[in-house]
Amino acid sequence: MNGIKKAKVEKKLRRKTNPELVETIIAAKKNPKWLEIANLISRPKRKQISVNLDQINEKVKDGERVIVPGKILGEGQLNKKIALVGFSFSQSAKEKLKKNKIETLELLNEIKKNPEAKNIKIIRE
């Protein structure tokens, strides 16, 4: 998938100290369908993806399952009914998503629940 090598992900994994991140990367790299996500979340901290709610709102349609391989921030509003999956959520994003009754999932749970990575849309920025 896009020329991503497991060995490269494993090399990046050795530098990670966050146990939740390590567990998520290990789970993602086991399945070729999730290897791209493993590569994105194993990036250095300064290159990690962070996306605001208004950016997500512009790029999605109702009913989609959206994955953000990084942090979801609370700037703006999200008024579409979607399932939002992310590695982490800011406090303000959690509050807004809960208020709007938007389904949220941690990335690790989604990897376990959907091993074939079906019906997902990845937002990188």
PDB file of C-alpha atoms in Angstrom:
ATOM      1  CA  MET A   1       0.000   0.000   0.000  1.00  0.00           C
ATOM      2  CA  ASN A   2       1.746   3.153  -1.236  1.00  0.00           C
ATOM      3  CA  GLY A   3       5.155   1.480  -0.794  1.00  0.00           C
ATOM      4  CA  ILE A   4       5.029   1.612   3.015  1.00  0.00           C
ATOM      5  CA  LYS A   5       7.338  -0.953   4.559  1.00  0.00           C
ATOM      6  CA  LYS A   6       6.684  -2.676   7.880  1.00  0.00           C
ATOM      7  CA  ALA A   7      10.386  -2.447   8.724  1.00  0.00           C
ATOM      8  CA  LYS A   8      10.283   1.334   8.433  1.00  0.00           C
ATOM      9  CA  VAL A   9       7.281   1.521  10.767  1.00  0.00           C
ATOM     10  CA  GLU A  10       9.039  -0.814  13.223  1.00  0.00           C
ATOM     11  CA  LYS A  11      12.126   1.403  13.198  1.00  0.00           C
ATOM     12  CA  LYS A  12      10.010   4.463  14.055  1.00  0.00           C
ATOM     13  CA  LEU A  13       8.185   2.434  16.711  1.00  0.00           C
ATOM     14  CA  ARG A  14      11.401   1.896  18.706  1.00  0.00           C
ATOM     15  CA  ARG A  15      11.570   5.612  19.519  1.00  0.00           C
ATOM     16  CA  LYS A  16       8.032   5.881  20.899  1.00  0.00           C
ATOM     17  CA  THR A  17       7.513   6.016  24.667  1.00  0.00           C
ATOM     18  CA  ASN A  18       3.733   6.531  24.904  1.00  0.00           C
ATOM     19  CA  PRO A  19       2.387   3.021  25.681  1.00  0.00           C
ATOM     20  CA  GLU A  20      -1.020   3.762  24.108  1.00  0.00           C
ATOM     21  CA  LEU A  21       0.666   4.947  20.897  1.00  0.00           C
ATOM     22  CA  VAL A  22       2.957   1.904  20.818  1.00  0.00           C
ATOM     23  CA  GLU A  23      -0.011  -0.458  21.261  1.00  0.00           C
ATOM     24  CA  THR A  24      -1.948   1.311  18.482  1.00  0.00           C
ATOM     25  CA  ILE A  25       0.988   1.185  16.048  1.00  0.00           C
ATOM     26  CA  ILE A  26       1.561  -2.523  16.761  1.00  0.00           C
ATOM     27  CA  ALA A  27      -2.127  -3.312  16.167  1.00  0.00           C
ATOM     28  CA  ALA A  28      -2.202  -1.245  12.962  1.00  0.00           C
ATOM     29  CA  LYS A  29       0.934  -2.726  11.418  1.00  0.00           C
ATOM     30  CA  LYS A  30      -0.352  -6.292  11.812  1.00  0.00           C
ATOM     31  CA  ASN A  31      -2.875  -5.739   9.030  1.00  0.00           C
ATOM     32  CA  PRO A  32      -1.786  -4.464   5.590  1.00  0.00           C
ATOM     33  CA  LYS A  33      -5.005  -2.439   5.320  1.00  0.00           C
ATOM     34  CA  TRP A  34      -4.011  -0.393   8.398  1.00  0.00           C
ATOM     35  CA  LEU A  35      -0.299  -0.061   7.531  1.00  0.00           C
ATOM     36  CA  GLU A  36      -0.769   3.458   6.135  1.00  0.00           C
ATOM     37  CA  ILE A  37      -2.336   4.546   9.449  1.00  0.00           C
ATOM     38  CA  ALA A  38       0.550   2.915  11.363  1.00  0.00           C
ATOM     39  CA  ASN A  39       2.988   4.916   9.251  1.00  0.00           C
ATOM     40  CA  LEU A  40       1.120   8.195   9.821  1.00  0.00           C
ATOM     41  CA  ILE A  41       0.853   7.848  13.607  1.00  0.00           C
ATOM     42  CA  SER A  42       4.472   6.734  13.986  1.00  0.00           C
ATOM     43  CA  ARG A  43       5.762  10.043  12.639  1.00  0.00           C
ATOM     44  CA  PRO A  44       7.827  12.347  14.858  1.00  0.00           C
ATOM     45  CA  LYS A  45       5.749  14.512  17.219  1.00  0.00           C
ATOM     46  CA  ARG A  46       6.488  17.689  15.263  1.00  0.00           C
ATOM     47  CA  LYS A  47       5.006  16.096  12.123  1.00  0.00           C
ATOM     48  CA  GLN A  48       1.940  14.600  13.795  1.00  0.00           C
ATOM     49  CA  ILE A  49      -1.398  15.374  12.208  1.00  0.00           C
ATOM     50  CA  SER A  50      -3.790  17.690  14.029  1.00  0.00           C
ATOM     51  CA  VAL A  51      -7.131  18.642  12.504  1.00  0.00           C
ATOM     52  CA  ASN A  52      -9.791  21.118  13.633  1.00  0.00           C
ATOM     53  CA  LEU A  53     -13.485  20.280  13.600  1.00  0.00           C
ATOM     54  CA  ASP A  54     -14.233  22.879  10.908  1.00  0.00           C
ATOM     55  CA  GLN A  55     -11.627  21.283   8.588  1.00  0.00           C
ATOM     56  CA  ILE A  56     -13.286  17.901   9.086  1.00  0.00           C
ATOM     57  CA  ASN A  57     -16.710  19.461   8.445  1.00  0.00           C
ATOM     58  CA  GLU A  58     -15.550  20.764   5.035  1.00  0.00           C
ATOM     59  CA  LYS A  59     -14.190  17.403   3.861  1.00  0.00           C
ATOM     60  CA  VAL A  60     -16.871  14.896   4.891  1.00  0.00           C
ATOM     61  CA  LYS A  61     -20.443  13.919   4.068  1.00  0.00           C
ATOM     62  CA  ASP A  62     -23.158  12.673   6.412  1.00  0.00           C
ATOM     63  CA  GLY A  63     -22.859   9.029   7.386  1.00  0.00           C
ATOM     64  CA  GLU A  64     -19.131   8.638   6.713  1.00  0.00           C
ATOM     65  CA  ARG A  65     -16.638   6.945   9.036  1.00  0.00           C
ATOM     66  CA  VAL A  66     -13.728   9.379   9.288  1.00  0.00           C
ATOM     67  CA  ILE A  67     -10.266   8.565  10.632  1.00  0.00           C
ATOM     68  CA  VAL A  68      -7.819  11.222  11.775  1.00  0.00           C
ATOM     69  CA  PRO A  69      -4.447   9.563  12.477  1.00  0.00           C
ATOM     70  CA  GLY A  70      -3.526  12.183  15.054  1.00  0.00           C
ATOM     71  CA  LYS A  71      -5.213  14.727  17.298  1.00  0.00           C
ATOM     72  CA  ILE A  72      -8.643  16.252  16.757  1.00  0.00           C
ATOM     73  CA  LEU A  73      -8.834  19.872  17.915  1.00  0.00           C
ATOM     74  CA  GLY A  74     -11.936  21.847  18.884  1.00  0.00           C
ATOM     75  CA  GLU A  75     -11.761  24.893  16.590  1.00  0.00           C
ATOM     76  CA  GLY A  76     -15.032  25.432  14.697  1.00  0.00           C
ATOM     77  CA  GLN A  77     -18.147  23.273  14.547  1.00  0.00           C
ATOM     78  CA  LEU A  78     -18.946  19.851  13.142  1.00  0.00           C
ATOM     79  CA  ASN A  79     -22.592  19.653  12.125  1.00  0.00           C
ATOM     80  CA  LYS A  80     -22.605  16.460  10.053  1.00  0.00           C
ATOM     81  CA  LYS A  81     -23.627  13.112  11.510  1.00  0.00           C
ATOM     82  CA  ILE A  82     -20.492  11.008  11.131  1.00  0.00           C
ATOM     83  CA  ALA A  83     -18.463   8.492  13.100  1.00  0.00           C
ATOM     84  CA  LEU A  84     -15.187  10.159  14.057  1.00  0.00           C
ATOM     85  CA  VAL A  85     -12.110   8.076  14.872  1.00  0.00           C
ATOM     86  CA  GLY A  86      -8.917   9.654  16.177  1.00  0.00           C
ATOM     87  CA  PHE A  87      -5.833   8.867  18.187  1.00  0.00           C
ATOM     88  CA  SER A  88      -6.612  11.674  20.645  1.00  0.00           C
ATOM     89  CA  PHE A  89      -9.128  14.470  21.131  1.00  0.00           C
ATOM     90  CA  SER A  90      -8.677  17.872  22.757  1.00  0.00           C
ATOM     91  CA  GLN A  91     -10.981  18.652  25.671  1.00  0.00           C
ATOM     92  CA  SER A  92     -12.918  21.282  23.685  1.00  0.00           C
ATOM     93  CA  ALA A  93     -13.351  18.853  20.765  1.00  0.00           C
ATOM     94  CA  LYS A  94     -14.703  16.175  23.129  1.00  0.00           C
ATOM     95  CA  GLU A  95     -17.232  18.627  24.565  1.00  0.00           C
ATOM     96  CA  LYS A  96     -18.440  19.832  21.147  1.00  0.00           C
ATOM     97  CA  LEU A  97     -18.705  16.307  19.758  1.00  0.00           C
ATOM     98  CA  LYS A  98     -20.622  15.111  22.815  1.00  0.00           C
ATOM     99  CA  LYS A  99     -22.971  18.109  22.596  1.00  0.00           C
ATOM    100  CA  ASN A 100     -23.656  17.383  18.902  1.00  0.00           C
ATOM    101  CA  LYS A 101     -24.105  13.643  19.626  1.00  0.00           C
ATOM    102  CA  ILE A 102     -21.363  12.601  17.204  1.00  0.00           C
ATOM    103  CA  GLU A 103     -20.023   9.073  17.616  1.00  0.00           C
ATOM    104  CA  THR A 104     -16.341   9.109  18.606  1.00  0.00           C
ATOM    105  CA  LEU A 105     -13.932   6.199  18.807  1.00  0.00           C
ATOM    106  CA  GLU A 106     -10.317   5.778  19.773  1.00  0.00           C
ATOM    107  CA  LEU A 107      -8.136   4.599  16.891  1.00  0.00           C
ATOM    108  CA  LEU A 108      -7.087   1.378  18.637  1.00  0.00           C
ATOM    109  CA  ASN A 109     -10.726   0.357  19.166  1.00  0.00           C
ATOM    110  CA  GLU A 110     -11.520   0.975  15.489  1.00  0.00           C
ATOM    111  CA  ILE A 111      -8.551  -1.136  14.373  1.00  0.00           C
ATOM    112  CA  LYS A 112      -9.780  -4.025  16.532  1.00  0.00           C
ATOM    113  CA  LYS A 113     -13.429  -3.574  15.525  1.00  0.00           C
ATOM    114  CA  ASN A 114     -12.812  -3.087  11.784  1.00  0.00           C
ATOM    115  CA  PRO A 115      -9.725  -5.175  10.867  1.00  0.00           C
ATOM    116  CA  GLU A 116     -10.453  -4.924   7.135  1.00  0.00           C
ATOM    117  CA  ALA A 117     -10.543  -1.090   7.241  1.00  0.00           C
ATOM    118  CA  LYS A 118     -13.849  -1.020   5.357  1.00  0.00           C
ATOM    119  CA  ASN A 119     -15.782   2.181   4.647  1.00  0.00           C
ATOM    120  CA  ILE A 120     -13.244   4.575   6.110  1.00  0.00           C
ATOM    121  CA  LYS A 121     -12.077   7.983   4.975  1.00  0.00           C
ATOM    122  CA  ILE A 122      -8.663   9.195   6.141  1.00  0.00           C
ATOM    123  CA  ILE A 123      -8.167  12.909   6.763  1.00  0.00           C
ATOM    124  CA  ARG A 124      -4.511  13.887   6.793  1.00  0.00           C
ATOM    125  CA  GLU A 125      -4.747  17.656   7.235  1.00  0.00           C
TER     126      GLU A 125
END
